[in-house]
Structure formats: C-alpha cells, structure tokens
Short mmCIF file of C-alpha atoms and ligand atoms in Angstrom, two decimals:
data_model
loop_
_atom_site.label_atom_id
_atom_site.label_comp_id
_atom_site.label_asym_id
_atom_site.label_seq_id
_atom_site.Cartn_x
_atom_site.Cartn_y
_atom_site.Cartn_z
CA MET A 1 0.21 -30.94 -5.70
CA THR A 2 -0.39 -28.58 -7.73
CA GLU A 3 2.27 -26.02 -9.55
CA LYS A 4 3.13 -22.97 -7.13
CA ILE A 5 2.32 -18.87 -8.21
CA TYR A 6 4.87 -16.61 -6.62
CA ILE A 7 3.18 -13.52 -5.45
CA PHE A 8 5.53 -10.46 -5.98
CA ASP A 9 3.59 -7.47 -4.28
CA THR A 10 4.69 -3.98 -5.30
CA THR A 11 2.40 -2.08 -2.91
CA LEU A 12 5.54 -0.21 -1.48
CA ARG A 13 6.46 1.33 -5.07
CA ASP A 14 3.85 1.04 -8.25
CA GLY A 15 1.31 1.89 -5.42
CA GLU A 16 3.00 4.32 -4.15
CA GLN A 17 3.19 5.80 -7.51
CA SER A 18 -0.41 6.21 -6.96
CA PRO A 19 -0.77 10.26 -6.70
CA GLY A 20 -1.47 11.28 -3.11
CA ALA A 21 -0.32 8.03 -1.75
CA SER A 22 2.99 8.62 -0.23
CA MET A 23 4.05 6.49 2.73
CA ASN A 24 6.83 7.40 5.16
CA LEU A 25 9.42 5.27 6.37
CA ASP A 26 7.20 3.97 9.55
CA GLU A 27 4.39 3.51 7.14
CA LYS A 28 6.20 1.59 4.80
CA LEU A 29 7.71 -0.89 7.68
CA GLN A 30 4.44 -1.82 8.70
CA ILE A 31 2.83 -2.53 5.12
CA ALA A 32 6.40 -4.86 4.81
CA GLU A 33 5.73 -6.30 8.25
CA VAL A 34 2.01 -7.39 7.51
CA LEU A 35 2.99 -8.28 3.61
CA ASP A 36 5.96 -10.70 5.10
CA SER A 37 4.08 -12.20 7.33
CA MET A 38 0.71 -12.77 4.85
CA LYS A 39 3.72 -15.20 2.96
CA VAL A 40 4.20 -12.73 0.07
CA ASP A 41 7.12 -14.25 -1.94
CA ILE A 42 8.97 -11.10 -3.22
CA ILE A 43 8.19 -7.48 -1.79
CA GLU A 44 9.32 -4.71 -4.13
CA ALA A 45 10.25 -2.23 -1.57
CA GLY A 46 10.82 0.91 -3.23
CA PHE A 47 12.97 2.81 -6.34
CA PRO A 48 15.80 2.81 -4.23
CA ILE A 49 17.32 6.02 -7.04
CA ALA A 50 14.35 8.06 -7.02
CA SER A 51 14.90 9.58 -3.17
CA ASN A 52 17.10 9.43 -0.18
CA GLY A 53 13.84 8.05 1.58
CA ASP A 54 12.86 6.05 -1.08
CA PHE A 55 16.85 4.57 -0.68
CA GLU A 56 16.20 4.21 3.34
CA ALA A 57 12.79 3.13 2.65
CA VAL A 58 14.48 -0.13 0.69
CA ARG A 59 17.17 -0.57 3.36
CA GLU A 60 15.02 -0.52 6.42
CA VAL A 61 12.41 -3.06 5.08
CA CYS A 62 15.44 -5.24 3.81
CA LYS A 63 16.32 -5.02 8.01
CA LYS A 64 13.02 -5.56 8.99
CA VAL A 65 11.76 -8.58 7.24
CA LYS A 66 12.18 -12.15 7.75
CA ASN A 67 11.41 -14.22 4.59
CA SER A 68 10.59 -12.70 1.90
CA THR A 69 12.83 -11.76 -1.19
CA ILE A 70 13.52 -7.95 -1.42
CA ALA A 71 13.63 -6.39 -4.82
CA GLY A 72 14.43 -3.04 -5.86
CA LEU A 73 13.81 -0.90 -8.68
CA ALA A 74 16.30 0.36 -11.40
CA ARG A 75 16.01 1.55 -15.28
CA ALA A 76 18.01 0.45 -17.17
CA SER A 77 22.08 2.70 -16.11
CA LEU A 78 24.82 1.47 -14.21
CA LYS A 79 23.48 4.25 -11.49
CA ASP A 80 20.11 3.05 -11.07
CA ILE A 81 21.59 -0.61 -10.31
CA ASP A 82 24.03 0.41 -8.15
CA ARG A 83 21.74 2.23 -5.73
CA ALA A 84 19.41 -0.54 -5.87
CA TRP A 85 21.77 -2.77 -4.80
CA GLU A 86 23.42 -0.40 -2.10
CA ALA A 87 19.76 -0.63 -0.81
CA VAL A 88 18.43 -4.30 -1.08
CA GLN A 89 22.23 -6.50 -0.50
CA HIS A 90 21.50 -6.74 3.38
CA ALA A 91 18.09 -8.56 2.24
CA ARG A 92 18.17 -12.22 3.20
CA SER A 93 17.38 -12.80 -0.16
CA PRO A 94 17.82 -9.59 -1.97
CA ARG A 95 16.63 -9.08 -5.73
CA ILE A 96 17.74 -6.07 -8.47
CA HIS A 97 14.62 -5.53 -10.35
CA THR A 98 15.84 -3.32 -14.02
CA PHE A 99 13.55 -2.70 -17.34
CA ILE A 100 13.80 -0.64 -20.49
CA ALA A 101 10.93 0.17 -22.40
CA THR A 102 10.30 -2.53 -25.68
CA SER A 103 7.97 -0.79 -27.04
CA PRO A 104 8.13 1.30 -30.71
CA LEU A 105 6.14 4.82 -28.82
CA HIS A 106 8.48 4.46 -26.17
CA MET A 107 12.17 3.74 -27.73
CA ARG A 108 11.20 6.65 -30.22
CA PHE A 109 9.69 9.13 -27.89
CA LYS A 110 10.68 8.53 -24.74
CA LEU A 111 14.05 6.93 -25.10
CA LYS A 112 15.15 8.08 -28.38
CA LYS A 113 16.90 4.71 -29.01
CA THR A 114 16.73 2.22 -31.84
CA GLU A 115 16.16 -1.62 -31.36
CA ASP A 116 20.33 -1.82 -31.58
CA GLU A 117 20.79 0.74 -28.75
CA VAL A 118 18.03 -0.64 -26.29
CA LEU A 119 19.62 -4.55 -27.01
CA GLU A 120 23.19 -3.04 -25.92
CA ALA A 121 21.46 -0.99 -22.65
CA ILE A 122 20.13 -4.56 -21.53
CA LYS A 123 23.55 -6.23 -22.18
CA LYS A 124 25.46 -3.54 -20.19
CA THR A 125 22.40 -3.36 -17.41
CA VAL A 126 21.31 -6.98 -16.80
CA SER A 127 25.39 -7.94 -17.02
CA HIS A 128 26.53 -5.46 -14.74
CA ALA A 129 23.42 -6.17 -12.28
CA ARG A 130 23.81 -9.75 -12.82
CA ASN A 131 27.69 -9.28 -10.86
CA LEU A 132 26.67 -7.62 -8.59
CA CYS A 133 23.68 -10.14 -7.28
CA ASP A 134 22.11 -13.39 -8.48
CA ASN A 135 18.85 -12.79 -8.19
CA ILE A 136 17.68 -10.54 -11.01
CA GLU A 137 14.58 -9.30 -12.80
CA TRP A 138 14.15 -8.03 -16.24
CA SER A 139 10.95 -6.28 -17.43
CA CYS A 140 10.00 -5.06 -20.82
CA GLU A 141 8.28 -1.45 -20.13
CA ASP A 142 5.19 -1.31 -21.99
CA GLY A 143 5.62 -4.88 -22.91
CA GLY A 144 1.73 -4.95 -24.51
CA ARG A 145 2.14 -3.33 -26.76
CA SER A 146 5.88 -4.46 -28.07
CA GLU A 147 6.58 -6.09 -30.89
CA LEU A 148 7.09 -9.62 -30.83
CA ASP A 149 10.10 -10.27 -33.06
CA PHE A 150 12.18 -7.35 -31.03
CA LEU A 151 10.19 -8.84 -27.63
CA TYR A 152 12.30 -12.27 -28.13
CA LYS A 153 15.37 -11.26 -28.68
CA CYS A 154 15.43 -8.46 -25.60
CA ILE A 155 13.45 -11.81 -23.55
CA GLU A 156 16.63 -13.91 -24.78
CA LEU A 157 19.68 -11.74 -24.20
CA ALA A 158 18.11 -10.68 -20.85
CA ILE A 159 18.04 -14.34 -19.89
CA ASN A 160 21.81 -15.32 -21.14
CA CYS A 161 23.40 -11.72 -19.52
CA GLY A 162 22.07 -13.56 -16.36
CA ALA A 163 18.01 -12.66 -15.75
CA SER A 164 16.57 -15.06 -13.86
CA THR A 165 12.97 -13.39 -13.42
CA ILE A 166 11.57 -12.28 -17.18
CA ASN A 167 8.43 -9.53 -16.28
CA ILE A 168 6.26 -8.57 -19.43
CA PRO A 169 4.44 -5.54 -18.22
CA ASP A 170 1.13 -4.06 -19.81
CA THR A 171 2.32 -1.04 -18.54
CA VAL A 172 -0.73 1.12 -19.93
CA GLY A 173 -3.68 -1.44 -19.21
CA TYR A 174 -4.09 -1.50 -23.05
CA THR A 175 -4.07 -5.20 -23.82
CA LEU A 176 -7.64 -7.48 -23.78
CA PRO A 177 -7.25 -11.27 -21.66
CA GLU A 178 -7.13 -13.27 -24.86
CA GLU A 179 -4.22 -10.91 -26.49
CA PHE A 180 -1.73 -10.85 -23.58
CA GLY A 181 -2.14 -14.59 -22.68
CA LYS A 182 -1.22 -14.76 -26.38
CA ILE A 183 2.14 -13.00 -25.80
CA PHE A 184 2.94 -15.40 -22.88
CA LYS A 185 2.52 -18.23 -25.12
CA ASN A 186 4.18 -16.52 -27.61
CA VAL A 187 7.36 -15.62 -25.67
CA LYS A 188 6.98 -19.49 -24.38
CA ASN A 189 6.87 -21.27 -27.67
CA ASN A 190 9.81 -18.81 -29.42
CA VAL A 191 12.35 -17.65 -26.80
CA ILE A 192 14.81 -20.89 -27.42
CA ASN A 193 16.17 -20.30 -23.57
CA ILE A 194 13.65 -19.70 -21.67
CA ASP A 195 12.81 -22.68 -19.81
CA LYS A 196 15.64 -21.05 -17.63
CA ALA A 197 13.97 -18.46 -16.12
CA ILE A 198 9.89 -18.07 -14.48
CA LEU A 199 8.00 -15.64 -16.20
CA SER A 200 6.42 -12.93 -14.86
CA THR A 201 2.88 -10.50 -15.07
CA HIS A 202 2.65 -7.44 -14.41
CA THR A 203 -0.90 -5.53 -15.15
CA HIS A 204 -2.16 -1.94 -14.90
CA ASN A 205 -6.27 -1.45 -14.58
CA ASP A 206 -7.13 1.02 -17.03
CA LEU A 207 -9.77 -1.40 -18.48
CA GLY A 208 -10.82 -2.42 -15.54
CA LEU A 209 -8.39 -5.82 -16.89
CA ALA A 210 -5.70 -5.82 -14.45
CA THR A 211 -6.68 -9.58 -12.70
CA ALA A 212 -8.49 -11.04 -15.69
CA ASN A 213 -5.22 -10.26 -17.88
CA ASN A 214 -3.20 -11.90 -14.96
CA VAL A 215 -5.19 -14.90 -14.74
CA ALA A 216 -4.59 -15.06 -18.88
CA ALA A 217 -0.89 -14.96 -18.41
CA ILE A 218 -1.05 -17.66 -15.90
CA LYS A 219 -2.54 -20.06 -17.76
CA GLU A 220 -0.34 -19.29 -20.91
CA GLY A 221 2.54 -20.30 -18.59
CA ALA A 222 3.57 -16.55 -15.94
CA ARG A 223 4.41 -18.23 -12.91
CA GLN A 224 5.09 -14.98 -10.46
CA VAL A 225 2.34 -12.18 -10.60
CA GLU A 226 3.43 -8.97 -9.69
CA CYS A 227 0.10 -7.36 -7.58
CA THR A 228 -0.96 -4.60 -5.24
CA ILE A 229 -2.69 -4.71 -2.14
CA ASN A 230 -6.06 -2.94 -2.66
CA GLY A 231 -4.87 -2.67 -6.63
CA MET A 232 -3.41 0.64 -5.59
CA GLY A 233 -0.74 1.85 -8.21
CA GLU A 234 -0.61 4.69 -11.37
CA ARG A 235 -3.42 5.62 -12.51
CA ALA A 236 -6.37 3.30 -12.14
CA GLY A 237 -3.61 1.07 -10.72
CA ASN A 238 -2.87 -2.27 -10.52
CA SER A 239 -3.88 -5.38 -10.08
CA SER A 240 -4.93 -6.12 -6.85
CA LEU A 241 -3.60 -9.23 -4.32
CA GLU A 242 -6.26 -10.12 -3.22
CA GLU A 243 -8.32 -10.87 -6.42
CA ILE A 244 -5.38 -12.88 -8.14
CA VAL A 245 -4.78 -15.06 -4.55
CA MET A 246 -8.74 -15.79 -3.98
CA THR A 247 -9.22 -16.41 -7.81
CA LEU A 248 -6.54 -19.01 -7.71
CA LYS A 249 -7.98 -20.30 -4.71
CA VAL A 250 -11.60 -19.92 -5.44
CA LYS A 251 -11.18 -21.18 -8.88
CA LYS A 252 -8.70 -24.23 -8.31
CA ASP A 253 -10.85 -26.75 -10.71
CA LEU A 254 -10.30 -25.08 -13.91
CA MET A 255 -6.67 -23.80 -12.67
CA PRO A 256 -4.30 -26.13 -11.08
CA TYR A 257 -1.61 -23.60 -9.06
CA HIS A 258 -1.56 -22.22 -5.50
CA THR A 259 0.06 -19.93 -4.24
CA ASP A 260 1.93 -19.50 -0.52
CA ILE A 261 -0.66 -16.79 0.62
CA LYS A 262 -1.99 -16.67 3.98
CA THR A 263 -5.20 -15.32 3.17
CA GLU A 264 -7.00 -14.54 6.76
CA LEU A 265 -4.37 -11.36 6.95
CA ILE A 266 -5.70 -9.99 3.66
CA MET A 267 -8.47 -8.09 5.46
CA LYS A 268 -5.71 -6.98 7.91
CA ALA A 269 -3.79 -6.17 4.87
CA SER A 270 -6.08 -4.02 3.21
CA ARG A 271 -7.47 -1.44 6.24
CA LEU A 272 -3.79 -1.10 6.67
CA VAL A 273 -3.04 0.15 3.16
CA SER A 274 -5.59 2.24 2.70
CA SER A 275 -5.19 3.52 6.47
CA ILE A 276 -2.39 4.71 5.86
CA THR A 277 -2.83 5.91 2.21
CA GLY A 278 -6.31 7.48 2.74
CA PHE A 279 -7.30 5.77 -0.14
CA PRO A 280 -10.42 4.60 1.08
CA VAL A 281 -11.77 0.72 -0.67
CA GLN A 282 -14.70 1.36 -2.73
CA PRO A 283 -17.82 -0.87 -0.55
CA ASN A 284 -18.23 -2.90 -3.62
CA LYS A 285 -14.73 -3.76 -4.33
CA ALA A 286 -13.89 -7.90 -5.04
CA ILE A 287 -13.07 -9.66 -1.64
CA VAL A 288 -12.55 -6.27 0.90
CA GLY A 289 -15.29 -4.33 -0.08
CA ALA A 290 -17.28 -3.10 2.97
CA ASN A 291 -20.35 -4.81 0.80
CA ALA A 292 -18.14 -8.08 -0.62
CA PHE A 293 -20.19 -10.32 1.68
CA ALA A 294 -23.22 -8.28 2.40
CA HIS A 295 -26.75 -9.66 1.39
CA GLU A 296 -29.08 -7.38 0.92
CA ALA A 297 -31.79 -8.93 -0.67
CA GLY A 298 -34.37 -10.91 0.55
CA ILE A 299 -34.04 -13.97 -1.29
CA HIS A 300 -30.32 -13.71 -1.12
CA GLN A 301 -30.76 -13.21 2.99
CA ASP A 302 -33.38 -16.65 2.68
CA GLY A 303 -30.71 -18.60 0.60
CA MET A 304 -28.03 -18.17 2.87
CA LEU A 305 -30.01 -18.89 6.19
CA LYS A 306 -30.66 -22.16 4.36
CA HIS A 307 -26.77 -22.88 2.79
CA SER A 308 -23.78 -20.23 2.67
CA GLY A 309 -22.81 -21.45 -0.42
CA THR A 310 -25.87 -20.16 -2.57
CA TYR A 311 -24.73 -16.92 -2.67
CA GLU A 312 -20.47 -16.72 -1.34
CA ILE A 313 -18.31 -18.33 -3.19
CA MET A 314 -15.86 -18.09 -0.46
CA THR A 315 -16.15 -17.72 3.02
CA PRO A 316 -15.61 -14.25 4.70
CA GLU A 317 -13.54 -16.03 7.34
CA SER A 318 -10.61 -17.15 4.65
CA VAL A 319 -9.93 -13.64 3.95
CA GLY A 320 -9.60 -12.91 7.44
CA LEU A 321 -13.53 -10.76 7.82
CA ASN A 322 -14.97 -11.83 11.09
CA LYS A 323 -18.58 -10.60 11.41
CA SER A 324 -18.87 -7.85 13.59
CA SER A 325 -19.50 -9.10 16.28
CA LEU A 326 -20.06 -7.44 19.76
CA VAL A 327 -16.68 -7.25 22.11
CA LEU A 328 -16.12 -5.50 24.65
CA GLY A 329 -17.36 -3.46 27.25
CA LYS A 330 -17.00 -0.39 30.00
CA HIS A 331 -16.26 -3.29 32.17
CA SER A 332 -13.61 -5.34 30.24
CA GLY A 333 -10.23 -5.29 31.75
CA LYS A 334 -6.57 -4.87 30.38
CA HIS A 335 -5.66 -9.07 30.23
CA ALA A 336 -9.52 -9.38 27.29
CA PHE A 337 -8.18 -6.00 25.88
CA SER A 338 -5.27 -6.92 25.06
CA GLU A 339 -6.29 -10.45 24.64
CA LYS A 340 -8.87 -9.65 21.67
CA LEU A 341 -6.39 -7.11 20.57
CA LYS A 342 -3.63 -10.35 19.81
CA GLU A 343 -6.28 -12.13 17.90
CA LEU A 344 -7.16 -9.37 15.52
CA GLY A 345 -3.01 -8.86 14.94
CA TYR A 346 -1.75 -6.16 17.16
CA GLU A 347 1.12 -6.66 19.86
CA PRO A 348 1.42 -3.26 21.20
CA GLY A 349 4.50 -3.18 23.55
CA ASP A 350 3.14 -2.39 27.77
CA ASN A 351 3.81 1.53 27.24
CA ALA A 352 1.86 1.29 23.93
CA LEU A 353 -0.48 -0.84 25.44
CA MET A 354 -1.25 1.12 28.60
CA GLU A 355 -2.15 4.23 26.40
CA LEU A 356 -4.39 2.39 24.48
CA PHE A 357 -6.74 0.21 27.28
CA GLY A 358 -6.56 4.42 28.35
CA ARG A 359 -8.12 5.29 25.24
CA PHE A 360 -10.35 1.96 25.26
CA LYS A 361 -11.68 2.99 28.59
CA ASP A 362 -12.70 6.55 27.58
CA LEU A 363 -14.34 5.28 24.19
CA ALA A 364 -16.35 2.76 25.92
CA ASP A 365 -17.37 5.96 28.60
CA LYS A 366 -19.06 7.55 25.39
CA LYS A 367 -20.14 4.53 22.95
CA LYS A 368 -21.64 1.56 24.62
CA GLU A 369 -21.15 -1.00 22.40
CA ILE A 370 -17.24 -1.59 21.28
CA PHE A 371 -16.61 -3.68 18.15
CA GLU A 372 -13.94 -5.07 16.27
CA GLU A 373 -13.57 -1.98 14.23
CA ASP A 374 -13.53 -0.25 16.55
CA LEU A 375 -10.68 -1.78 18.25
CA ILE A 376 -8.77 -2.17 14.46
CA ALA A 377 -9.36 2.28 14.71
CA LEU A 378 -7.76 2.55 18.17
CA ALA A 379 -4.67 -0.29 17.48
CA GLU A 380 -4.32 2.00 14.10
CA ASP A 381 -3.84 4.81 15.21
CA ARG A 382 -0.02 5.60 14.66
CA SER A 383 0.30 9.27 15.83
CA ALA A 384 2.13 8.08 19.12
CA SER A 385 4.73 6.90 16.66
CA TYR A 386 5.04 10.62 16.38
CA ASP A 387 6.85 13.12 18.54
CA GLU A 388 3.75 14.78 19.29
CA HIS A 389 4.78 18.46 19.89
CA ILE A 390 0.82 19.39 19.86
CA LYS A 391 -1.72 18.13 21.52
CA PHE A 392 -5.54 18.09 21.43
CA VAL A 393 -7.19 18.52 25.10
CA SER A 394 -10.60 19.78 24.52
CA LEU A 395 -13.08 21.68 22.29
CA GLU A 396 -16.85 22.63 22.33
CA VAL A 397 -18.23 23.98 18.93
CA ASN A 398 -21.21 25.76 18.64
CA ALA A 399 -23.05 24.51 15.04
CA GLY A 400 -26.45 25.36 13.42
CA SER A 401 -28.12 27.12 11.16
CA VAL A 402 -28.94 30.19 13.27
CA GLU A 403 -25.60 31.94 14.84
CA LYS A 404 -21.96 31.79 12.66
CA PRO A 405 -20.35 27.74 13.33
CA GLU A 406 -17.89 28.92 16.84
CA ALA A 407 -15.60 26.53 18.54
CA ASN A 408 -13.78 27.03 21.45
CA LEU A 409 -10.21 25.31 21.05
CA LYS A 410 -7.85 23.58 23.76
CA ILE A 411 -4.39 22.03 22.67
CA ASP A 412 -1.08 21.53 25.12
CA MET A 413 2.20 22.65 22.32
CA ASP A 414 5.20 21.31 24.16
CA ASP A 415 3.88 21.59 27.65
CA GLU A 416 1.76 24.75 27.36
CA ILE A 417 -2.01 25.44 27.57
CA LYS A 418 -3.51 27.27 24.61
CA SER A 419 -6.93 27.99 23.88
CA VAL A 420 -8.96 30.31 21.00
CA LYS A 421 -12.46 30.91 20.07
CA ILE A 422 -13.07 31.56 16.68
CA ASN A 423 -15.66 30.99 14.06
CA GLY A 424 -15.85 29.81 10.78
CA ASN A 425 -18.48 28.62 7.85
CA GLY A 426 -18.90 25.55 9.70
CA PRO A 427 -17.73 23.56 12.42
CA VAL A 428 -14.94 21.98 11.12
CA ASP A 429 -14.13 25.04 9.15
CA ALA A 430 -13.92 26.90 12.92
CA THR A 431 -12.37 23.82 14.43
CA PHE A 432 -9.69 23.75 12.24
CA ASN A 433 -9.23 27.74 11.48
CA ALA A 434 -8.85 27.43 15.59
CA ILE A 435 -5.83 24.63 15.35
CA LYS A 436 -4.29 27.50 12.59
CA LYS A 437 -4.38 30.26 14.97
CA LEU A 438 -3.16 28.42 17.95
CA THR A 439 -0.01 26.63 15.84
CA ALA A 440 0.45 30.02 13.50
CA THR A 441 0.46 27.99 10.89
CA ASP A 442 -1.57 27.39 7.14
CA PHE A 443 -0.77 24.68 5.39
CA LYS A 444 -2.99 23.43 2.54
CA LEU A 445 -5.82 20.59 3.02
CA LYS A 446 -5.68 18.47 0.19
CA LEU A 447 -8.30 15.75 1.52
CA TYR A 448 -11.05 15.79 3.85
CA GLN A 449 -12.66 12.55 4.66
CA VAL A 450 -15.17 11.10 6.90
CA ASN A 451 -15.83 7.51 7.31
CA ALA A 452 -18.00 5.62 9.99
CA ILE A 453 -16.90 2.57 11.91
CA THR A 454 -19.65 1.19 13.09
CA ALA A 455 -23.41 1.03 11.42
CA GLY A 456 -25.88 3.26 14.14
CA THR A 457 -25.66 7.30 15.29
CA ASP A 458 -23.25 6.58 18.02
CA ALA A 459 -20.59 4.63 16.00
CA GLN A 460 -17.10 6.47 15.73
CA GLY A 461 -16.57 8.43 12.93
CA GLU A 462 -13.20 8.45 11.36
CA VAL A 463 -11.27 11.89 10.12
CA THR A 464 -8.70 11.09 7.36
CA VAL A 465 -7.07 14.83 6.70
CA ARG A 466 -4.18 15.32 4.47
CA LEU A 467 -2.35 18.17 4.85
CA GLU A 468 0.32 19.62 2.10
CA ASP A 469 2.87 21.91 2.06
CA ASP A 470 5.36 22.22 -1.20
CA ASP A 471 6.46 19.32 -1.72
CA LEU A 472 6.13 17.57 1.98
CA SER A 473 2.38 16.50 2.50
CA SER A 474 1.36 14.15 5.96
CA GLN A 475 -2.16 11.97 6.24
CA ALA A 476 -3.80 11.35 9.69
CA LYS A 477 -6.41 9.96 11.03
CA GLY A 478 -8.77 10.57 13.99
CA SER A 479 -11.56 8.53 15.55
CA ASP A 480 -14.29 9.84 18.55
CA PRO A 481 -18.04 8.98 18.42
CA ASP A 482 -17.82 13.14 17.81
CA ILE A 483 -16.94 13.89 14.36
CA ILE A 484 -15.95 17.10 14.52
CA VAL A 485 -13.81 16.02 17.61
CA ALA A 486 -12.21 13.33 15.28
CA SER A 487 -11.78 16.29 13.01
CA ALA A 488 -9.48 18.42 15.01
CA LYS A 489 -7.79 14.95 16.02
CA ALA A 490 -7.37 14.04 12.41
CA TYR A 491 -5.54 17.62 11.80
CA ILE A 492 -3.69 17.57 14.85
CA SER A 493 -2.11 14.79 13.92
CA ALA A 494 -1.77 15.30 10.62
CA LEU A 495 0.16 18.74 12.01
CA ASN A 496 1.97 16.75 13.90
CA ARG A 497 3.63 14.73 11.30
CA LEU A 498 3.99 17.62 8.61
CA ILE A 499 5.98 19.60 10.78
CA PHE A 500 8.21 16.30 12.01
CA LYS A 501 8.96 15.65 7.51
CA LYS A 502 9.72 19.23 7.78
CA SER A 503 12.12 19.60 10.31
CA LYS A 504 13.67 16.09 9.38
CA SER A 505 14.21 17.30 5.46
CA ILE A 506 15.74 20.15 6.77
CA LYS A 507 18.23 18.76 8.73
CA GLU A 508 18.96 16.08 5.85
CA ASN A 509 19.43 19.34 3.10
CA SER A 510 22.23 20.41 5.48
CA SER A 511 23.57 17.32 6.21
CA ASN A 512 23.95 16.45 2.86
CA LEU A 513 24.90 19.74 1.64
CA GLN A 514 27.51 19.06 4.49
CA ILE A 515 28.81 16.05 2.96
CA ARG A 516 28.73 17.27 -0.36
CA GLY A 517 31.07 20.13 1.45
CA VAL A 518 29.01 23.20 0.62
O1 LIG B 601 4.12 -1.54 -15.72
C1 LIG B 601 5.20 -1.20 -15.47
O2 LIG B 601 5.58 -1.39 -16.91
C2 LIG B 601 6.31 -1.11 -14.42
C3 LIG B 601 7.68 -1.56 -14.47
C4 LIG B 601 8.99 -0.61 -14.32
C5 LIG B 601 7.23 -3.10 -14.17
O3 LIG B 601 5.97 -0.46 -13.26
ZN1 LIG B 602 3.42 -0.80 -13.02
#
C-alpha cells in the first residue's frame, strides 16, 4: 500500500480571494458538496472573522458536509481564533488553521514584530486554539522566504503548543522546486518534534511553478497538499487540485503515493467553479481545459486511432470527461431526461425537475441536437434559487450595419408585464439599455463574456454577466441559441441576484444596529 497524501482544498478561501471571484452562500454550499463527494480530506471553508457572510458560509458548510474535515482560517489573534472556532465547532470534524508571517520582510514591514515577538504570538495563539479544538494547523506565512533557523524554532514551538499540521506556504510563488523541496528536507532533519505533525505544502503560481513546487515538497516529506479547483487563488492563483491529484495518479511509478480523490468528479467540480465565479478555464489548461484531450494534428489523430496511449497519458473518462455525444432530442421523455441528468451528477427535486424539463423542451424546439454540455448548462443555471422578481418574457432586436440597433423588450416585474423599445450602440447595448430603463437601475457592468457551449452555428451561447454596486457584486449566466437573448437572460439574472443581495445587506445592517442598541 502506498502512502496517502491528504488533499486540503482552499477554493472557498484562497480561491475566493481571487479578485472578482466572490461567491454567495448558496454557491459556496454547492462547491462544498461537490468537494465532499469527491472525498477531499479537508475543506478550508473561509476566513470567519473577515465578514458576517464569511462566518455564516463556514458555519453552513459545516452543517452540510458529511465527510470532509472543515477548516476555518484565523490570523495570530485570539479574536480571530475564537471567531473561527465559533464557525467550525459544529462540523463533524473541525479544524482551526492559524497563521503568522515568519519572513524577515513580512515581520519587519507588515507585522512590525521582532522574532521574539512572533515566537510569543505563536505560543499564545496556538495554545489558545488547541484549548478550543483538537485539530490545529499552523502556517508560517511567506515560509518560502523565511530564514531556516528561525523557521525551525517556530515550527518546534507550534508543535509543542498543539499544532498537528504544519503548513509551509510559498506565499508569493517565488521559490524553485529544488529550493522549496530543500526547505521540507531541512525541516524534517532539523525540527526535533516534526514526527508529531503532518507537514503540508501550500504554493502559489506567480512563476507558473505551483504544482511543480508541491510535487517537490511531497518528495521531501509533505503529506498534505493545499490546492484549489482550476488553480483559483490570490494573484496568479494556487496549485490546482486536478493537476496535483492527476500527477500523483499518473506518475505512481516515480511517486509511490495515493490520494482518496474520486477523480471522475474533477470535470464536474471544475465546471461548477468556473460557472459560479465566471472565471473561464483556459482551453489549454492541464487536465480540465477544453483542449486537454483534443487531438488536432493528423499524425496525432492517426496514432490515437491505433492506440490511445500514443498521445494520452490518462483517459478523459478518468477525470469525468465523456466525449461530446448526442444524448437527447425533442421526443425524449421526462424519465430519460431525469436519468441523463442523474448520470451527469444532477438530481433536482420534483419541482425543479419539471421546470428544467420544460426548459429542455423549449431548447429542443430550437436546437436539433442536445449534447451533454447543453444539459449541464441547463442544470447549472441557478437562477431558480433566487427570488425572481424580474423575469424575461420576450425580445426582438433589429441590428445590422444600416439602422441604429433597437431592442424591443418585454419583462415581467412582480407579475406586471412591462415593455420598452430603445436604441443602443449594438444589439447587446440596446438590450441592456432596455433592461435598465424598465427596471430603473443602472449598475456597473463589470464583466460581459460569451462562450459557445458546443460546436456548430446552432450551438447555445452561454453569456456571463457581472454587475456591481459599491461593495456588492453579482454574477450570473444565461444560455440560449440566440446570444442576444442569452445576454438578456444573464443580465436579468445578475440583476435579480444583486437586488436580492442589496436587500439582504440592508436587513443585516439594520439588525446589527439593533443588536448593538443603536
Ligand atoms: O499563501 C499563504 O501564505 C496563505 C496562508 C494563509 C496559508 O494562504
Ligand atoms: Zn495562499
């Protein structure tokens, strides 16, 4: 039996720190559920002190998740640690993850603390955390640029105070694999109590070396790897879960380790994270990119036909990718539809299934061939989970190079049909102007993105729209064979979400004021 590598996923914490990737509670729960069913060992669900929203999300993830350990992040402060414990304590298996910077640069300029003061903070905070929870992870932020002798002292102390996982992050993605691996080797050889803890690696991708650095750390003793789906994360992101897990699976001969990850759920997790955050996966991204298993060159295709091993080092099925196949048509019944959804990993309740089936029939009327990707787009359209105060009814657009484009839009606002005809600089601009006029809103459009879901000119267009108002933002997708209609649906859905968030934040603020007796 090979040694196990524990997978610690931080998509909901470090991943959410990607600029523009904030997720709401419902979205975080969906991601946590997939991570749990993939058998991720530890899910870092958030940074509870950061906001009430983060706190609530961590607490709800704890209630939802059945198997994974749930970690909450905390700085080296008693308040942070208490808040993290408050959020994770009801998990089946809770963990507090606390950290402090240990590099000369961070200690001097960011913390304004001497080495002795940092050691004192470690003693106080790790001991405090250990009194609350029996599973403590301690991280030395900017570990990749820390001085080794000081790092040894910090790690020894953190273990003596009760940390059972020691995480060494390359916070700024600065080290080379050899260099990073050496840190782990030195820590193993120089920290006297290191056998009492699991060593963990956490890497960032600023030089594109995040996964290579994690591999180097594993070779030198790390047994927990921190990573995110699609490599989401601060700046250039973190090491991606799919890369590290598949590397360990494919390179068993040179790396005698295993993970418990159900790799067949990788594509599902990747699509979900991309669809929730609106961060598209680059086509040539390892493992989950659209081209990762595509073979274009004639000699490659010829080789593939003779033996798939000629150009594929793993099967698409092993990561949950089934070749695009025609699955259903206009005459398919509800049973076949629900069975196919189940096969793709979606099991909506009765009402949601009826609604999805109706939308599938509408789509089948417009589009001859329905592929798995079309069904995934339907199933992942989460607009139904919001209170749909505004609904799309119909749209007609005149566009082209002669007349100024004009949109004639009808919507249903709280059961009242409203319509308007309005111009714009293009068909999409005219459509968005119509929505703004009818709803008397004018939020900032921060992202507008169109993707084709499958090939062909009758493919569904999938549009992502992100709207922003002060510190709140919302993002949604819309799909339709007509990309202007898809654009209108995506805009309206993002608008519903933003209105919902705004009213929720007003309610939260007024109840906070009441609690404080203002
Ligand atoms: O990159 C980093 O140093 C981190 C720590 C909080 C673990 O994300
Ligand atoms: Zn990080």
